[in-house]
Every structure is written in structure tokens, then in C-alpha cells.
CSV table of C-alpha atoms in Angstrom, one decimal:
chain,number,residue,atom,x,y,z
M,5,MET,CA,121.6,98.2,133.0
M,6,GLN,CA,118.9,95.6,133.8
M,7,GLU,CA,117.9,95.8,130.0
M,8,LEU,CA,121.5,95.1,129.0
M,9,ALA,CA,121.9,92.4,131.4
M,10,LEU,CA,118.8,90.6,129.9
M,11,LEU,CA,120.2,91.3,126.5
M,12,MET,CA,123.5,89.6,127.4
M,13,GLU,CA,121.5,86.6,128.9
M,14,ALA,CA,119.6,86.3,125.8
M,15,GLY,CA,122.4,85.6,123.3
M,16,GLY,CA,125.8,85.6,124.7
M,17,VAL,CA,126.7,89.0,123.0
M,18,ASP,CA,129.6,91.2,123.3
M,19,ALA,CA,130.0,94.3,125.4
M,20,ARG,CA,129.2,96.6,122.2
M,21,ASP,CA,125.5,95.7,122.8
M,22,GLU,CA,125.5,98.5,125.3
M,23,GLU,CA,126.0,100.8,122.5
M,24,LEU,CA,123.4,98.9,120.4
M,25,ILE,CA,120.8,99.6,123.2
M,26,ARG,CA,121.8,103.2,123.1
M,27,LEU,CA,121.4,103.2,119.3
M,28,VAL,CA,118.2,101.7,119.2
M,29,ARG,CA,116.9,104.1,121.8
M,30,GLN,CA,118.1,107.1,119.7
M,31,ALA,CA,116.8,105.6,116.5
M,32,LYS,CA,113.3,105.0,118.1
M,33,ALA,CA,113.5,108.8,118.9
M,34,GLY,CA,113.9,109.6,115.3
M,35,ASP,CA,117.7,109.9,115.1
M,36,THR,CA,118.6,108.9,111.6
M,37,ALA,CA,122.3,108.9,112.2
M,38,ALA,CA,121.8,106.3,115.1
M,39,PHE,CA,119.7,104.3,112.5
M,40,GLU,CA,122.3,104.6,109.9
M,41,THR,CA,125.0,103.4,112.4
M,42,ILE,CA,122.8,100.3,113.0
M,43,LEU,CA,122.5,99.8,109.3
M,44,VAL,CA,126.4,99.9,109.0
M,45,ARG,CA,126.7,97.5,111.8
M,46,TYR,CA,124.4,94.8,110.6
M,47,GLN,CA,124.6,95.4,106.8
M,48,ARG,CA,127.1,92.7,106.1
M,49,GLN,CA,125.1,90.1,108.3
M,50,VAL,CA,121.9,90.9,106.3
M,51,LEU,CA,123.1,91.2,102.8
M,52,LEU,CA,125.5,88.0,102.8
M,53,THR,CA,122.7,86.0,104.4
M,54,ALA,CA,120.4,87.3,101.8
M,55,LEU,CA,122.9,86.6,99.1
M,56,ARG,CA,123.4,82.9,100.2
M,57,LEU,CA,119.8,82.4,100.6
M,58,LEU,CA,118.8,83.9,97.3
M,59,ASN,CA,121.0,81.7,95.1
M,60,ARG,CA,123.7,84.5,94.9
M,61,ASN,CA,121.5,86.9,93.0
M,62,LEU,CA,123.0,90.2,94.2
M,63,GLU,CA,120.1,92.2,92.9
M,64,ASP,CA,117.7,90.1,94.8
M,65,ALA,CA,119.9,90.3,98.0
M,66,LYS,CA,120.0,93.9,97.8
M,67,ASP,CA,116.1,94.1,97.5
M,68,ALA,CA,116.0,91.7,100.5
M,69,ALA,CA,118.3,93.8,102.6
M,70,GLN,CA,116.5,96.9,101.9
M,71,GLN,CA,113.3,95.3,102.8
M,72,VAL,CA,114.7,93.8,106.0
M,73,PHE,CA,116.1,97.3,107.1
M,74,LEU,CA,112.8,99.1,106.1
M,75,ARG,CA,110.9,96.5,108.3
M,76,LEU,CA,113.3,97.2,111.1
M,77,HIS,CA,112.6,100.9,110.8
M,78,ARG,CA,108.9,100.3,110.9
M,79,SER,CA,109.3,98.1,114.0
M,80,LEU,CA,111.7,100.3,116.0
M,81,HIS,CA,109.0,101.7,118.2
M,82,GLN,CA,107.8,98.2,119.3
M,83,LEU,CA,111.4,96.7,119.3
M,84,ASP,CA,112.1,94.9,122.4
M,85,GLU,CA,115.6,95.9,123.6
M,86,ASN,CA,115.8,92.8,125.6
M,87,ARG,CA,115.5,90.7,122.5
M,88,HIS,CA,118.7,89.4,120.9
M,89,PHE,CA,118.8,91.9,118.1
M,90,ALA,CA,121.1,89.8,115.6
M,91,SER,CA,118.8,86.9,115.9
M,92,TRP,CA,115.7,89.0,115.3
M,93,LEU,CA,117.4,90.4,112.2
M,94,TYR,CA,118.2,87.0,111.0
M,95,ARG,CA,114.7,86.0,111.5
M,96,ILE,CA,113.4,88.9,109.3
M,97,THR,CA,116.1,88.1,106.7
M,98,VAL,CA,115.0,84.6,106.5
M,99,ASN,CA,111.3,85.4,106.2
M,100,VAL,CA,111.9,88.2,103.6
M,101,CYS,CA,114.0,85.8,101.5
M,102,ARG,CA,111.5,82.9,101.9
M,103,ASP,CA,108.8,85.3,100.6
M,104,MET,CA,110.8,86.3,97.6
M,105,LEU,CA,111.7,82.7,96.8
M,106,ARG,CA,108.2,81.5,97.1
M,107,ALA,CA,107.1,84.1,94.9
M,108,ARG,CA,109.2,82.2,92.2
M,109,ARG,CA,109.9,78.6,93.0
M,110,PRO,CA,111.6,76.7,96.0
M,111,ALA,CA,114.7,75.3,94.4
M,112,LEU,CA,116.7,74.9,91.2
M,113,SER,CA,117.2,71.6,89.4
M,114,LEU,CA,120.6,70.3,89.0
M,115,GLU,CA,120.6,71.7,85.3
M,116,GLU,CA,119.5,75.1,86.5
M,117,ALA,CA,122.0,75.1,89.3
M,118,GLY,CA,124.7,74.6,86.5
M,119,GLU,CA,123.5,77.7,84.9
M,120,VAL,CA,123.6,79.6,88.2
M,121,ALA,CA,127.3,78.5,88.7
M,122,ALA,CA,128.1,79.6,85.2
M,123,ALA,CA,126.4,83.2,85.6
M,124,ALA,CA,127.9,83.6,89.0
M,125,GLY,CA,131.3,83.4,87.5
M,126,GLU,CA,130.6,86.3,85.5
M,127,ASP,CA,130.0,88.7,88.3
M,128,THR,CA,132.8,90.3,90.4
M,129,ILE,CA,131.8,88.7,93.9
M,130,GLN,CA,133.6,85.5,93.6
M,131,GLN,CA,135.8,83.9,90.9
M,132,ASP,CA,136.6,80.6,92.6
M,133,GLU,CA,135.3,77.4,91.0
M,134,GLN,CA,134.7,75.7,94.2
M,135,ARG,CA,132.8,78.4,95.6
M,136,ARG,CA,130.7,78.5,92.5
M,137,MET,CA,130.0,74.9,92.9
M,138,ILE,CA,128.9,75.3,96.5
M,139,TYR,CA,126.6,78.0,95.6
M,140,ALA,CA,125.2,75.9,92.9
M,141,ALA,CA,124.8,73.0,95.4
M,142,LEU,CA,123.0,75.4,97.9
M,143,ALA,CA,120.6,76.4,95.0
M,144,THR,CA,119.4,72.8,94.6
M,145,LEU,CA,118.4,72.5,98.2
M,146,PRO,CA,114.9,72.9,99.5
M,147,GLU,CA,114.5,76.3,101.1
M,148,ARG,CA,114.4,75.1,104.8
M,149,GLU,CA,117.3,72.9,104.3
M,150,ARG,CA,119.2,75.8,102.6
M,151,THR,CA,118.3,78.2,105.5
M,152,ALA,CA,119.4,75.7,108.1
M,153,VAL,CA,122.7,75.0,106.6
M,154,VAL,CA,123.5,78.7,105.8
M,155,LEU,CA,122.7,79.8,109.4
M,156,ARG,CA,124.5,77.0,110.9
M,157,ASP,CA,127.5,76.5,108.8
M,158,LEU,CA,128.1,79.8,107.0
M,159,GLU,CA,126.7,82.2,109.7
M,160,GLY,CA,128.2,79.9,112.5
M,161,LEU,CA,125.0,79.9,114.7
M,162,THR,CA,124.4,77.1,117.1
M,163,THR,CA,121.7,74.6,116.3
M,164,SER,CA,119.4,76.0,119.0
M,165,GLU,CA,120.0,79.5,117.6
M,166,VAL,CA,119.0,78.3,114.2
M,167,ALA,CA,116.0,76.5,115.5
M,168,ARG,CA,114.8,79.7,117.4
M,169,ILE,CA,115.3,81.9,114.1
M,170,MET,CA,113.4,79.3,112.0
M,171,GLY,CA,110.7,78.6,114.6
M,172,ARG,CA,111.4,75.0,114.5
M,173,SER,CA,112.4,72.3,117.0
M,174,GLU,CA,116.2,71.6,117.4
M,175,VAL,CA,115.5,68.1,116.3
M,176,THR,CA,113.8,69.2,113.1
M,177,VAL,CA,116.6,71.7,112.3
M,178,ARG,CA,119.5,69.1,113.1
M,179,SER,CA,117.7,66.8,110.5
M,180,GLN,CA,117.5,69.5,108.0
M,181,ILE,CA,121.1,70.6,108.5
M,182,SER,CA,122.2,66.8,108.1
M,183,ASN,CA,120.1,66.5,104.8
M,184,ALA,CA,121.7,69.5,103.5
M,185,ARG,CA,125.2,68.5,104.2
M,186,VAL,CA,124.7,65.1,102.7
M,187,LYS,CA,123.1,66.5,99.6
M,188,ILE,CA,125.9,69.1,99.1
M,189,ARG,CA,128.5,66.3,99.5
M,190,LYS,CA,126.8,64.3,96.7
M,191,PHE,CA,126.6,67.3,94.5
M,192,VAL,CA,130.4,68.1,94.9
M,193,ILE,CA,131.1,64.4,94.3
M,194,ARG,CA,129.0,64.3,91.2
M,195,ARG,CA,130.7,67.6,90.0
M,196,GLN,CA,134.2,66.4,90.6
M,197,ARG,CA,133.6,63.2,88.8
M,198,ARG,CA,131.7,64.6,85.9
M,199,PRO,CA,133.8,64.3,82.7
M,200,LEU,CA,134.8,67.6,81.1
D,22,MET,CA,122.3,49.5,111.9
D,23,ASN,CA,123.6,49.6,108.2
D,24,CYS,CA,125.8,52.3,106.7
D,25,ALA,CA,123.0,54.2,104.9
D,26,LYS,CA,121.6,55.0,108.5
D,27,PHE,CA,124.8,56.2,109.6
D,28,GLU,CA,125.2,58.9,106.8
D,29,PRO,CA,123.0,61.5,108.5
D,30,LEU,CA,124.7,61.0,111.8
D,31,ILE,CA,128.1,61.3,110.3
D,32,ALA,CA,127.1,64.5,108.5
D,33,LEU,CA,126.4,65.9,112.1
D,34,TYR,CA,129.4,64.2,113.6
D,35,VAL,CA,131.9,65.9,111.4
D,36,GLU,CA,130.9,69.2,112.7
D,37,SER,CA,130.4,68.2,116.4
D,38,ASP,CA,126.7,68.6,116.1
D,39,LEU,CA,125.8,65.2,117.8
D,40,PRO,CA,125.3,64.6,121.6
D,41,ALA,CA,128.2,62.7,123.1
D,42,SER,CA,126.3,59.6,123.5
D,43,GLU,CA,125.5,59.4,119.6
D,44,ALA,CA,129.0,60.6,118.8
D,45,SER,CA,130.5,57.7,120.6
D,46,VAL,CA,128.3,55.2,118.6
D,47,VAL,CA,129.3,56.8,115.3
D,48,GLU,CA,133.1,56.7,116.3
D,49,THR,CA,132.7,53.1,117.2
D,50,HIS,CA,131.1,52.4,113.6
D,51,LEU,CA,133.7,54.3,111.8
D,52,GLU,CA,136.3,52.3,113.4
D,53,GLY,CA,135.2,49.2,111.9
D,54,CYS,CA,133.8,50.5,108.5
D,55,ALA,CA,136.3,51.7,105.8
D,56,GLU,CA,133.4,52.9,103.5
D,57,CYS,CA,131.9,55.1,106.3
D,58,ARG,CA,135.3,56.5,106.9
D,59,GLU,CA,135.6,57.5,103.2
D,60,PHE,CA,132.2,59.1,103.4
D,61,ALA,CA,133.1,60.9,106.6
D,62,ALA,CA,136.3,62.1,104.8
D,63,GLU,CA,134.3,63.4,101.8
D,64,MET,CA,131.9,65.1,104.1
D,65,ARG,CA,134.7,66.9,105.8
D,66,ASP,CA,136.0,68.1,102.3
D,67,SER,CA,132.7,69.4,101.2
D,68,GLN,CA,132.2,70.9,104.6
D,69,ALA,CA,135.4,72.8,104.2
D,70,ALA,CA,134.4,74.0,100.7
D,71,LEU,CA,131.1,75.2,102.2
D,72,LYS,CA,132.7,77.0,105.1
D,73,ALA,CA,135.0,78.7,102.7
D,74,LEU,CA,132.1,80.7,101.6
D,75,ARG,CA,132.4,82.4,105.0
D,76,THR,CA,135.1,84.7,103.7
D,77,ASP,CA,132.7,86.0,100.9
D,78,PHE,CA,132.7,89.7,100.5
D,79,VAL,CA,130.6,92.1,98.9
D,80,GLU,CA,131.8,95.5,97.4
D,81,GLU,CA,131.4,98.4,99.8
D,82,VAL,CA,129.7,100.3,97.0
D,83,VAL,CA,126.8,97.7,97.3
D,84,PHE,CA,126.4,98.5,100.9
D,85,GLN,CA,126.4,102.0,100.1
D,86,GLU,CA,123.6,101.6,97.6
D,87,VAL,CA,121.5,99.7,100.0
D,88,ARG,CA,122.1,102.1,102.8
D,89,ALA,CA,121.3,105.1,100.5
D,90,GLU,CA,118.0,103.4,99.4
D,91,VAL,CA,117.0,102.6,102.8
D,92,LEU,CA,117.8,106.0,104.3
D,93,ASN,CA,116.0,107.7,101.3
D,94,ARG,CA,112.8,105.6,101.8
D,95,VAL,CA,112.7,106.1,105.6
D,96,SER,CA,113.1,109.8,105.4
D,97,MET,CA,110.7,110.7,102.6
D,98,PRO,CA,107.5,109.1,104.3
D,99,ARG,CA,108.1,111.3,107.3
D,100,LYS,CA,108.1,114.5,105.1
D,101,GLN,CA,105.0,113.2,103.3
D,102,ALA,CA,103.2,112.1,106.2
D,103,ALA,CA,102.5,115.5,107.9
D,104,TRP,CA,100.7,117.2,105.1
D,105,PRO,CA,97.6,114.6,104.9
D,106,ARG,CA,97.2,115.1,108.7
D,107,TYR,CA,97.0,118.8,108.2
D,108,ALA,CA,94.7,118.4,105.2
D,109,ILE,CA,92.3,116.2,107.1
D,110,ALA,CA,92.4,118.7,110.2
D,111,ALA,CA,91.5,121.5,107.8
D,112,MET,CA,88.8,119.5,106.1
D,113,LEU,CA,87.3,118.5,109.5
D,114,LEU,CA,87.3,122.1,110.6
D,115,MET,CA,85.8,123.3,107.3
D,116,GLY,CA,83.0,120.7,107.9
D,117,LEU,CA,82.3,121.8,111.3
D,118,TRP,CA,82.0,125.4,110.0
D,119,VAL,CA,79.6,124.6,107.2
D,120,ALA,CA,77.5,122.4,109.5
D,121,ARG,CA,77.5,125.3,112.1
D,122,LEU,CA,76.3,127.6,109.2
D,123,ARG,CA,73.6,125.4,108.0
D,124,PHE,CA,72.2,123.9,111.2
D,125,VAL,CA,73.1,126.3,114.0
D,126,ARG,CA,70.9,129.4,114.0
D,127,PRO,CA,71.9,132.4,116.0
D,128,ALA,CA,69.9,132.1,119.3
D,129,ALA,CA,69.6,134.3,122.2
D,130,SER,CA,69.1,133.0,125.5
D,131,LEU,CA,66.8,134.6,127.9
D,132,ASP,CA,69.2,136.4,129.9
D,133,VAL,CA,71.9,137.1,127.7
D,134,GLU,CA,72.2,140.0,125.2
D,135,PRO,CA,71.2,140.4,122.4
D,136,ARG,CA,67.6,139.8,122.9
D,137,ALA,CA,66.6,139.7,119.1
D,138,ALA,CA,68.2,138.6,115.9
D,139,VAL,CA,67.5,139.2,112.4
D,140,ILE,CA,68.8,137.2,109.5
D,141,ALA,CA,68.6,139.1,106.1
D,142,THR,CA,70.3,139.4,102.9
D,143,PRO,CA,71.4,142.5,101.4
D,144,PRO,CA,69.6,145.0,101.4
D,145,VAL,CA,69.6,144.4,105.1
D,146,THR,CA,66.2,143.8,106.8
D,147,THR,CA,66.0,144.3,110.5
D,148,VAL,CA,63.7,144.1,113.4
D,149,SER,CA,64.8,147.3,115.0
D,150,ALA,CA,62.6,147.8,118.0
D,151,PRO,CA,63.7,145.7,120.8
D,152,HIS,CA,60.9,144.7,123.2
D,153,HIS,CA,61.2,145.3,126.9
D,154,ARG,CA,59.5,141.9,127.3
D,155,VAL,CA,61.8,139.0,127.2
D,156,ARG,CA,60.8,136.8,124.4
D,157,SER,CA,62.3,134.1,122.2
D,158,PRO,CA,64.3,135.4,119.2
D,159,ARG,CA,62.3,135.5,116.0
D,160,VAL,CA,64.2,134.5,113.1
D,161,THR,CA,63.2,135.2,109.5
D,162,ARG,CA,65.2,134.0,106.6
D,163,ARG,CA,65.1,134.9,103.1
D,164,ARG,CA,66.2,133.1,100.1
D,165,ALA,CA,69.6,134.3,99.0
D,166,PHE,CA,71.4,133.8,95.9
D,167,LYS,CA,74.3,131.5,96.9
D,168,SER,CA,76.8,133.9,95.5
D,169,GLU,CA,75.5,136.6,97.8
D,170,PRO,CA,76.9,137.1,101.4
D,171,LEU,CA,74.3,136.5,104.3
D,172,LEU,CA,74.2,139.6,106.4
D,173,VAL,CA,73.1,139.1,110.1
D,174,LYS,CA,72.1,142.1,112.1
D,175,ILE,CA,71.8,141.6,115.7
D,176,VAL,CA,70.0,144.5,117.6
D,177,THR,CA,70.5,144.7,121.1
D,178,ASP,CA,68.6,146.6,124.0
D,179,ASP,CA,70.9,149.4,123.7
D,180,PRO,CA,70.2,151.2,120.4
D,181,GLN,CA,73.7,152.3,120.1
D,182,VAL,CA,74.9,148.7,120.0
D,183,VAL,CA,74.2,146.8,116.7
D,184,ILE,CA,76.1,143.9,115.7
D,185,TYR,CA,76.5,143.0,111.9
D,186,TRP,CA,77.7,139.5,111.0
D,187,LEU,CA,78.6,138.9,107.3
D,188,VAL,CA,78.5,135.2,106.3
D,189,ASP,CA,79.8,133.8,103.0
D,190,GLN,CA,77.3,131.3,101.9
D,191,ASN,CA,79.8,129.5,99.6
D,192,GLY,CA,81.6,128.2,102.6
D,193,GLY,CA,84.2,130.7,102.7
């Protein structure tokens, strides 16, 4: 119960975290079913965050999600149950996506972002023009600004949580979030005023 | 402070990310600046469009693929991880056995039977007559073909008790 209390202090988590602690313990003991339950519980968080950080590339997002959960499995034995589990997973997701992006290039140009928007329209995830435009705007952002705004505005984390996950000060993260929002607005305005 | 410097503050203000003291400064500026009010309205619109992505969804089949791949990969290494350990343990045991064959000669202590030992290859050569006097074991060794087994005959004080030890020189 002391562990649970510390876990709840760490991140304002809900009552289901008692179940999470039990699942983590079982998974540590080699219970594959418990590990799968953890996968199911956090798969949406990990995959959608990866999708947003990786310019909506579904195959890359799947690869990233697999890497995150494999890293989780490798780290189970040294996982601190008192740590806020969701934040820890966000951090791993951000790191994996950052490594994947750095293996290529940091951000897309406006022209390339247009190609992303067009390509995104062909898949089955989203058909909405405005959403494609926002994804294209996200693709133009520097990696850290994109990460900050995705975690704050799409994942709904607080600025201090984002700062903790990114390993930066709150002041720095607030500045990154602000820059990202201003750039997204400019991108949207430019697209809306562009002649057809 | 000019309007350009207010833009980053307004970007935070529209989502209540500013401390109260800074928020009141922004509010005061917005009351007197139509251009910044328009900027704030556009910012709210683009933020609404951005936050609409929160309702994104991914087909369940995609999650299933990810789970299947992860579970497959976490279960496979466990199965493979056992046999190298056994192989290493077996190799160590074999190494110890070979080292023992090569470097450790049969030795008899002064007060422990047998009192003499002879190593020979077939046909067996023995020193059959045990001495009454205690002495160090004499060991003779003949060259043997590697393919032939090494036969060790250990003669004790009791003529009724003779120990034969057959050793495969090929490490078997």
C-alpha cells in the first residue's frame, strides 16, 4: 500500500493503478498474460503519440510502439513501481521516436509537408482536410517543439509533466509550446489563404 | 512592449498556460489592441483544429499487429536463451574433464589404497607385486595411438582387488 500511495503522489493517477502495480509485479515474474494486459492498456497512448511525433507515418509508428514495449519488457525487472508509469512510457516513446527521426531528418519543409498532407489523405486513419492540414503543420516543426505541443495539447499533459518527460525546464518547454502554437497558426492561415 | 512580443504570450494565454500575473498583463493589452485580439482569435481557431486530433483513432487490427509482434518477440528469446547456457555449461564440463585427463595423474596417498598404479595401453601392462613398504606410486606411460583407449590398472594390497579404468583418449 505504501508503494501505491507513492505512485498516486507521483502523478495524480486513478484507482486502477493498484491493478497496474499488480500487473507489473506479475509481468516481472514472467506472466505473459499480465504483460499483454499492460500492452492493451497503454497501446493507444504509445501508438498515437508515436503517430503524431512521426509525421503520421503508420508503419513507423508501429515500429516505434513495438520498440517501446520491447524496451518496457527488457526493463521490467528494474522498473520502479513507485514511478509514474504513464510518464515513463511517454518518455520512452519520445526517445524512440526522436531516435527514428534523427536517423532521417529533423523536420519537413513546407513543400514536403504538403506531400505528407496529400499522402495522409490516402490512408484510412483520417479523411478530414483540417486534420491533414494540422498534421502537415506538425511535420514542419522542429522535433522538440513538436514533442512539446503534442504532449501538451494532444495528450493533455501539464507543462510540468511535459518538462519532466522531455528532461527540460518548465520555462524552456513553455517557450517551445508557444513557438509551436504560433507556427501552427501561421501554417493554417497560409493554407487557408492559398489560392486553389 | 510591442505587439510582436505579445504573440508568444498570447499563444500561452489562450490555453491558460500563463501565470496569473502575466495573464492579466496580456488581458490588459488585448483590451486596447484589435490586432492582437484578432491574433488571439486565430490562435484559438488553430488550437481548436489542433486539439481535434485528440479524437484520432487507429484501427484495432493495427493494435493487434503491434501486440502480436511484441509478444512474439518477448517469448522467442526466452526459448532460445536456455540452450546457450546449457551448451556453455556442457563445454565447461568437457574442458574440465579433458584437463583432468591431461594434467591430473592418478595418485595414491600414503595412507589410502591403492598403493600403486600403472597406466598402460592395451595390451595391459601392470606392476603386479605390491610392496609392503609404503612408497610413492610409480607411473609409467606409454605412447598410445589416439584412437586407442587408455587402460589404467590399479593394483591394491589385496590381490583379490584390482581396479581397471578405461579412458577414451579422444575426449569421450
